[in-house]
Amino acid sequence: MYKIMTPGPTMVPENVRMARSLECTNPDLDTEFVEFYKETCELISELLYTENETLILSGEGILGLEAACASLTEQGDKVLVLDNGIYGKGFADFVTMYGGEADILSFDYENEIDVLKLEDYLKSSHDYKYATVVHCDTPSGMLNDIGSICRMLKKYGILTVVDSVSAMFGEVVKVDEFQIDLLCGGSQKAVSAPPGLTFVVVSEDAKQAMRDRKTRIASFYANLTTFEGYYENKWFPYTMPISDIYGLRAAFENIKAEKDVYERHARIASATRETIKKAGLKLHQNSGFSNTVTVFDIPEGVTAEQILSAMKEDYKIMLAGSFDAFAGKVIRIGHMGYNAQAENMVEVFHGLDGVFHKLGVSLNASLEETFKLLIINS
Ligand SMILES: *Cc1c(COP(=O)(O)O)cnc(C)c1O
């Protein structure tokens, strides 16, 4: 077994694994389960600072993104796709798949979305039904200021769809304050439950837009309106994955019980970034650093594959490379959720010190020692 220090899926704490093994009732017929489901949804909303309704869907993170687009998009709808990373651009596929017209507004991939540039664009073009934006674009670790972005979009009457799968609960998300209409999350990132569930937080404006549709939603699983009235009618659109939801509930109880979850992520992330720089390695981005993942460039003379396989073989630690435009160019360390603990990062840096030494890459300082000093003093 490897120590999983990837930017999702993450390691899963024991109480979450145990919760998944509890005896199950019939989730279709036992009204106690309907109560449990609703309470779990309310807990998620509470932790995201919103009155909006949360729905847990059976399917991993991608289903949430597809459901948001499927439920809003009608033939010919204009959608603004904000792109400064792979998931950002990828939203265009879901938009067009359901008949929408995606205008991709691209920014450079080394910096967070420039809100002033966005504002300039919106001044002349704002005839959009909704816009999509990614909170943390994980393949490059790019964090966007979704609060400023969504508030600005709403000012122009544009609904907002946010993918915060790999940021939420490592980075603060305040749905009401940020004015997010559809927020998508997943179980396997900072939530620290296994992959398999997505949840979507739906605003009244988004519900109204779904009611105002003239055509049917071209999907069943990705149709958020199939949950309408589930609580009153004690009827789910399909049988809920009860064990997954037991695990998810335990994961959220863990988050609720921890007072300083965001400070923990910030401390670990900041010490991690400082360590990388002090050792003479290069952080991949110029701005937009997420507290859930750190991404650094591959030093001269070695490959991502060499680093990743030596970490696995010699230290039993799994880190991630990346894909698409970033394939072979970077290494990603996931410090989100249960992973974000100093002991884990000490092990990672201990391993990286050894791996770089073995591969003949000289560093300006020991990663492990630097991190230990920084974290003690933080
Ligand atoms: C992980 C992730 C998802 C979910 O997709 P997977 O296929 O489960 O990886 C969606 N969006 C972002 C930004 C993610 O990091």
Coordinates of C-alpha atoms and ligand atoms in Angstrom, one line a residue:
M1 CA 0.0 0.0 0.0
Y2 CA 1.2 3.5 -0.9
K3 CA 0.8 6.6 1.1
I4 CA -1.5 8.5 -1.2
M5 CA -0.4 12.2 -1.4
T6 CA -2.1 12.9 -4.7
P7 CA -4.5 15.8 -5.3
G8 CA -7.4 13.5 -5.0
P9 CA -8.4 10.8 -4.3
T10 CA -7.0 11.4 -0.9
M11 CA -6.4 9.1 2.1
V12 CA -9.6 8.3 4.0
P13 CA -9.7 8.4 7.8
E14 CA -10.7 5.3 9.7
N15 CA -14.0 6.5 11.0
V16 CA -15.2 7.2 7.4
R17 CA -14.2 3.7 6.3
M18 CA -16.0 2.3 9.3
A19 CA -19.1 4.3 8.6
R20 CA -19.3 2.7 5.2
S21 CA -19.4 -0.7 6.7
L22 CA -22.5 -0.1 8.9
E23 CA -25.5 -2.3 8.4
C24 CA -27.9 -0.8 5.8
T25 CA -31.6 -0.3 5.7
N26 CA -33.7 -0.1 2.5
P27 CA -33.0 3.5 1.4
D28 CA -36.0 3.5 -0.9
L29 CA -38.6 2.5 1.7
D30 CA -37.1 3.4 5.2
T31 CA -38.1 7.0 5.9
E32 CA -35.3 7.2 8.4
F33 CA -32.9 7.2 5.5
V34 CA -34.8 10.1 3.8
E35 CA -34.2 12.0 7.1
F36 CA -30.6 11.0 7.1
Y37 CA -30.1 12.1 3.5
K38 CA -31.7 15.5 4.1
E39 CA -29.8 16.1 7.3
T40 CA -26.5 15.3 5.5
C41 CA -27.4 17.7 2.7
E42 CA -28.2 20.4 5.3
L43 CA -24.9 19.8 7.0
I44 CA -23.1 20.4 3.7
S45 CA -25.1 23.6 3.1
E46 CA -24.2 24.8 6.6
L47 CA -20.5 24.2 6.1
L48 CA -20.7 26.1 2.8
Y49 CA -22.4 29.1 4.5
T50 CA -25.6 28.9 2.6
E51 CA -29.4 28.4 2.8
N52 CA -29.4 26.9 -0.7
E53 CA -30.4 23.3 -1.1
T54 CA -27.7 20.6 -1.5
L55 CA -28.4 17.4 -3.4
I56 CA -26.1 14.4 -3.2
L57 CA -26.0 12.5 -6.5
S58 CA -24.8 8.9 -7.1
G59 CA -21.8 9.4 -9.3
E60 CA -18.3 10.9 -8.8
G61 CA -17.3 14.6 -9.3
I62 CA -17.7 14.7 -13.0
L63 CA -21.5 14.0 -12.7
G64 CA -22.0 17.2 -10.7
L65 CA -20.4 19.2 -13.5
E66 CA -22.5 17.5 -16.2
A67 CA -25.7 17.8 -14.1
A68 CA -25.2 21.5 -13.7
C69 CA -24.8 22.0 -17.4
A70 CA -27.5 19.5 -18.4
S71 CA -30.0 21.1 -16.1
L72 CA -29.4 24.7 -17.2
T73 CA -28.7 24.3 -20.9
E74 CA -31.3 24.6 -23.7
Q75 CA -30.6 24.5 -27.4
G76 CA -28.9 27.7 -28.5
D77 CA -28.2 29.0 -25.0
K78 CA -25.1 31.2 -24.8
V79 CA -22.7 30.2 -22.1
L80 CA -19.5 31.9 -21.0
V81 CA -16.7 29.4 -20.2
L82 CA -13.9 30.9 -18.2
D83 CA -10.7 29.0 -19.1
N84 CA -7.4 29.2 -17.3
G85 CA -6.8 25.4 -17.0
I86 CA -7.9 22.0 -18.2
Y87 CA -11.1 21.7 -16.2
G88 CA -12.0 25.3 -17.0
K89 CA -11.8 24.7 -20.7
G90 CA -13.4 21.2 -20.3
F91 CA -16.7 22.8 -19.3
A92 CA -17.3 23.7 -22.9
D93 CA -17.8 20.0 -23.7
F94 CA -20.7 19.7 -21.4
V95 CA -22.2 23.0 -22.6
T96 CA -22.1 22.0 -26.2
M97 CA -23.2 18.4 -25.5
Y98 CA -26.5 19.7 -24.3
G99 CA -27.0 22.1 -27.2
G100 CA -25.5 25.3 -25.7
E101 CA -23.1 27.7 -27.5
A102 CA -19.9 28.0 -25.5
D103 CA -17.9 31.2 -25.7
I104 CA -14.5 30.3 -24.3
L105 CA -12.8 33.2 -22.7
S106 CA -9.2 32.1 -22.2
F107 CA -6.6 33.5 -19.8
D108 CA -3.1 32.5 -19.4
Y109 CA -2.5 29.2 -17.6
E110 CA 0.2 30.4 -15.2
N111 CA -2.0 33.0 -13.4
E112 CA -5.3 33.3 -11.7
I113 CA -8.2 34.7 -13.7
D114 CA -7.7 38.5 -14.0
V115 CA -10.9 39.9 -12.7
L116 CA -10.3 43.3 -14.3
K117 CA -9.9 41.7 -17.7
L118 CA -13.1 39.8 -17.1
E119 CA -14.9 43.0 -16.2
D120 CA -13.7 44.7 -19.4
Y121 CA -15.0 41.7 -21.4
L122 CA -18.3 41.7 -19.6
K123 CA -18.9 45.4 -20.3
S124 CA -19.4 44.7 -24.0
S125 CA -20.5 41.1 -23.9
H126 CA -22.8 39.9 -21.2
D127 CA -25.6 38.2 -23.0
Y128 CA -25.1 34.8 -21.4
K129 CA -27.5 32.5 -19.5
Y130 CA -24.7 31.3 -17.3
A131 CA -21.0 31.1 -16.9
T132 CA -18.7 28.4 -15.7
V133 CA -15.6 28.7 -13.6
V134 CA -13.3 26.3 -11.8
H135 CA -12.2 27.2 -8.3
C136 CA -9.0 25.1 -8.2
D137 CA -8.0 23.8 -11.6
T138 CA -6.2 20.8 -10.2
P139 CA -3.9 19.7 -13.1
S140 CA -2.0 23.0 -12.7
G141 CA -3.1 23.8 -9.1
M142 CA -4.6 27.1 -10.2
L143 CA -6.9 28.8 -7.7
N144 CA -9.4 31.4 -8.9
D145 CA -11.0 34.1 -6.8
I146 CA -14.6 32.8 -7.3
G147 CA -16.0 35.3 -4.9
S148 CA -15.1 38.3 -7.0
I149 CA -15.8 36.5 -10.3
C150 CA -19.2 35.2 -9.4
R151 CA -20.4 38.5 -7.8
M152 CA -19.3 40.3 -11.0
L153 CA -21.1 37.8 -13.3
K154 CA -24.3 38.1 -11.2
K155 CA -24.1 41.9 -11.5
Y156 CA -24.6 41.3 -15.2
G157 CA -27.5 38.9 -14.6
I158 CA -25.4 35.8 -15.5
L159 CA -26.0 32.6 -13.5
T160 CA -22.8 31.1 -12.1
V161 CA -21.6 27.4 -12.2
V162 CA -18.6 26.7 -10.1
D163 CA -16.5 23.5 -9.9
S164 CA -14.9 23.5 -6.5
V165 CA -14.3 19.8 -6.4
S166 CA -10.7 20.1 -5.4
A167 CA -10.8 23.3 -3.4
M168 CA -13.8 23.3 -1.1
F169 CA -13.0 22.5 2.6
G170 CA -9.4 23.3 1.9
E171 CA -10.3 26.8 0.7
V172 CA -13.3 28.6 2.2
V173 CA -16.4 28.7 0.0
K174 CA -19.2 31.0 1.1
V175 CA -22.0 30.2 -1.4
D176 CA -24.4 33.0 -0.5
E177 CA -21.7 35.7 -0.1
F178 CA -20.0 34.6 -3.4
Q179 CA -23.4 34.4 -5.2
I180 CA -22.8 30.9 -6.6
D181 CA -25.9 29.4 -8.3
L182 CA -24.6 25.9 -8.9
L183 CA -21.7 24.7 -6.8
C184 CA -20.2 21.3 -7.6
G185 CA -18.3 19.2 -5.1
G186 CA -17.0 15.6 -4.9
S187 CA -16.4 13.1 -2.1
Q188 CA -12.8 12.2 -3.0
K189 CA -10.8 15.5 -2.6
A190 CA -10.6 17.6 0.6
V191 CA -13.7 15.9 1.9
S192 CA -11.6 12.8 2.4
A193 CA -14.2 10.1 1.6
P194 CA -13.6 7.6 -1.2
P195 CA -14.6 8.5 -4.8
G196 CA -18.2 7.8 -5.8
L197 CA -20.3 10.8 -4.8
T198 CA -20.9 14.3 -6.0
F199 CA -23.0 17.0 -4.5
V200 CA -24.5 20.1 -6.1
V201 CA -25.7 23.2 -4.2
V202 CA -28.5 24.8 -6.0
S203 CA -29.7 28.5 -5.7
E204 CA -33.3 29.7 -6.1
D205 CA -32.2 31.5 -9.3
A206 CA -30.9 28.3 -10.7
K207 CA -34.1 26.4 -9.8
Q208 CA -36.1 29.2 -11.4
A209 CA -34.0 28.9 -14.6
M210 CA -34.7 25.1 -14.6
R211 CA -38.5 25.8 -14.2
D212 CA -38.4 28.4 -16.9
R213 CA -37.1 25.9 -19.5
K214 CA -39.1 25.4 -22.6
T215 CA -37.6 22.1 -23.4
R216 CA -37.0 19.0 -21.4
I217 CA -33.7 18.2 -19.8
A218 CA -32.0 15.7 -22.1
S219 CA -30.8 13.4 -19.3
F220 CA -32.2 11.4 -16.3
Y221 CA -29.1 11.0 -14.1
A222 CA -27.9 14.5 -14.8
N223 CA -31.3 16.1 -14.3
L224 CA -31.3 18.0 -11.0
T225 CA -35.1 18.5 -11.1
T226 CA -35.7 14.8 -10.6
F227 CA -35.0 15.4 -6.9
E228 CA -37.8 18.0 -6.6
G229 CA -40.2 17.0 -3.8
Y230 CA -38.1 14.0 -2.8
Y231 CA -38.5 14.8 0.9
E232 CA -42.2 15.5 0.9
N233 CA -42.9 12.5 -1.2
K234 CA -40.3 10.2 0.5
W235 CA -39.2 9.2 -3.0
F236 CA -35.8 9.3 -4.6
P237 CA -35.4 9.3 -8.4
Y238 CA -33.2 6.2 -8.0
T239 CA -32.0 4.0 -5.1
M240 CA -29.5 6.0 -3.1
P241 CA -26.0 4.5 -2.5
I242 CA -26.6 4.3 1.3
S243 CA -23.1 3.1 2.3
D244 CA -21.4 5.8 0.4
I245 CA -23.6 8.4 2.0
Y246 CA -22.9 7.0 5.5
G247 CA -19.2 7.5 4.8
L248 CA -19.8 11.0 3.4
R249 CA -21.7 12.0 6.5
A250 CA -18.9 10.8 8.7
A251 CA -16.4 12.8 6.6
F252 CA -18.5 16.0 7.0
E253 CA -18.9 15.4 10.7
N254 CA -15.1 15.4 10.9
I255 CA -14.9 18.7 9.0
K256 CA -17.6 20.2 11.3
A257 CA -15.8 19.0 14.4
E258 CA -12.5 20.7 13.4
K259 CA -12.5 24.4 14.3
D260 CA -9.4 25.3 12.3
V261 CA -9.7 23.3 9.1
Y262 CA -8.9 26.2 6.8
E263 CA -5.9 27.4 9.0
R264 CA -4.5 23.9 8.9
H265 CA -4.6 23.8 5.1
A266 CA -3.1 27.4 4.9
R267 CA -0.2 26.5 7.3
I268 CA 0.7 23.3 5.5
A269 CA 0.3 24.8 2.0
S270 CA 2.3 27.9 2.8
A271 CA 5.2 25.9 4.4
T272 CA 5.1 23.6 1.5
R273 CA 5.5 26.4 -1.1
E274 CA 8.2 28.1 0.9
T275 CA 10.1 24.8 1.2
I276 CA 10.0 24.2 -2.5
K277 CA 11.3 27.7 -3.3
K278 CA 14.1 27.6 -0.6
A279 CA 15.4 24.3 -2.0
G280 CA 15.7 26.0 -5.4
L281 CA 12.8 24.2 -7.1
K282 CA 10.3 26.2 -9.1
L283 CA 6.6 26.5 -8.3
H284 CA 4.8 26.1 -11.6
Q285 CA 2.4 29.1 -11.3
N286 CA 3.0 32.8 -10.9
S287 CA -0.2 33.4 -8.9
G288 CA -3.3 31.6 -7.8
F289 CA -1.8 29.1 -5.3
S290 CA -4.3 26.7 -3.8
N291 CA -4.0 25.5 -0.3
T292 CA -5.0 22.0 -1.4
V293 CA -2.2 21.3 -3.9
T294 CA 1.3 22.3 -4.7
V295 CA 2.7 22.0 -8.2
F296 CA 6.4 22.4 -9.1
D297 CA 8.3 22.1 -12.3
I298 CA 10.5 19.1 -13.1
P299 CA 14.2 20.1 -12.6
E300 CA 16.7 19.8 -15.5
G301 CA 18.0 16.4 -16.3
V302 CA 15.3 14.2 -14.8
T303 CA 11.8 13.2 -15.8
A304 CA 8.5 13.2 -14.0
E305 CA 8.3 9.5 -14.4
Q306 CA 11.7 9.0 -12.7
I307 CA 10.7 11.1 -9.7
L308 CA 7.3 9.4 -9.3
S309 CA 8.5 5.9 -9.7
A310 CA 11.4 6.4 -7.3
M311 CA 9.0 7.9 -4.7
K312 CA 6.8 4.8 -5.0
E313 CA 9.5 2.2 -5.1
D314 CA 11.9 3.7 -2.5
Y315 CA 9.4 5.4 -0.1
K316 CA 6.0 3.9 -0.9
I317 CA 4.6 7.4 -1.4
M318 CA 2.4 8.2 -4.4
L319 CA 2.6 11.7 -5.8
A320 CA 1.0 12.8 -9.1
G321 CA 2.3 14.0 -12.4
S322 CA -0.2 15.8 -14.6
F323 CA -1.9 15.5 -17.9
D324 CA -2.8 17.2 -21.1
A325 CA -0.9 20.5 -21.5
F326 CA 1.0 19.8 -18.2
A327 CA 1.9 16.1 -18.9
G328 CA 5.6 15.4 -18.0
K329 CA 6.1 19.0 -16.9
V330 CA 5.2 19.1 -13.3
I331 CA 4.9 17.1 -10.1
R332 CA 1.8 17.7 -7.9
I333 CA 1.6 17.1 -4.1
G334 CA -1.9 16.9 -2.7
H335 CA -2.2 18.3 0.8
M336 CA -6.0 18.4 1.0
G337 CA -8.3 17.1 3.7
Y338 CA -6.9 14.3 5.8
N339 CA -3.6 14.5 3.8
A340 CA -2.9 18.0 5.0
Q341 CA -0.9 17.1 8.1
A342 CA 2.7 18.1 8.9
E343 CA 3.8 14.4 9.5
N344 CA 2.7 13.5 6.0
M345 CA 4.5 16.4 4.4
V346 CA 7.7 15.6 6.4
E347 CA 7.5 12.1 4.9
V348 CA 7.0 13.5 1.4
F349 CA 9.9 15.8 1.7
H350 CA 12.1 13.1 3.2
G351 CA 11.4 11.0 0.2
L352 CA 11.9 13.8 -2.3
D353 CA 15.3 14.6 -0.7
G354 CA 16.3 11.0 -1.2
V355 CA 14.9 10.8 -4.7
F356 CA 16.6 14.0 -5.9
H357 CA 19.9 12.9 -4.4
K358 CA 19.6 9.5 -6.1
L359 CA 18.8 11.1 -9.5
G360 CA 21.7 13.5 -9.2
V361 CA 19.7 16.7 -8.8
S362 CA 21.3 19.0 -6.2
L363 CA 19.1 21.2 -4.1
N364 CA 20.0 24.4 -2.2
A365 CA 18.7 23.0 1.0
S366 CA 17.2 19.8 2.4
L367 CA 13.4 19.8 1.8
E368 CA 12.7 17.9 4.9
E369 CA 14.8 20.1 7.2
T370 CA 13.4 23.3 5.7
F371 CA 9.8 22.2 6.0
K372 CA 10.3 21.1 9.6
L373 CA 11.8 24.5 10.5
L374 CA 9.0 26.4 8.7
I375 CA 6.2 24.4 10.2
I376 CA 7.5 24.7 13.8
N377 CA 7.7 28.4 13.4
S378 CA 4.3 28.9 11.7
Ligands
LIG1 C1 -11.1 15.7 -9.3 C2 -11.8 16.8 -10.0 C3 -13.0 16.6 -10.6 C4 -13.7 15.3 -10.5 O1 -13.1 14.5 -11.6 P1 -12.4 13.1 -11.5 O2 -12.6 12.5 -12.8 O3 -13.0 12.4 -10.4 O4 -10.9 13.5 -11.2 C5 -13.7 17.7 -11.2 N1 -13.1 18.9 -11.2 C6 -11.9 19.1 -10.7 C7 -11.3 20.5 -10.7 C8 -11.2 18.1 -10.0 O5 -10.0 18.3 -9.5

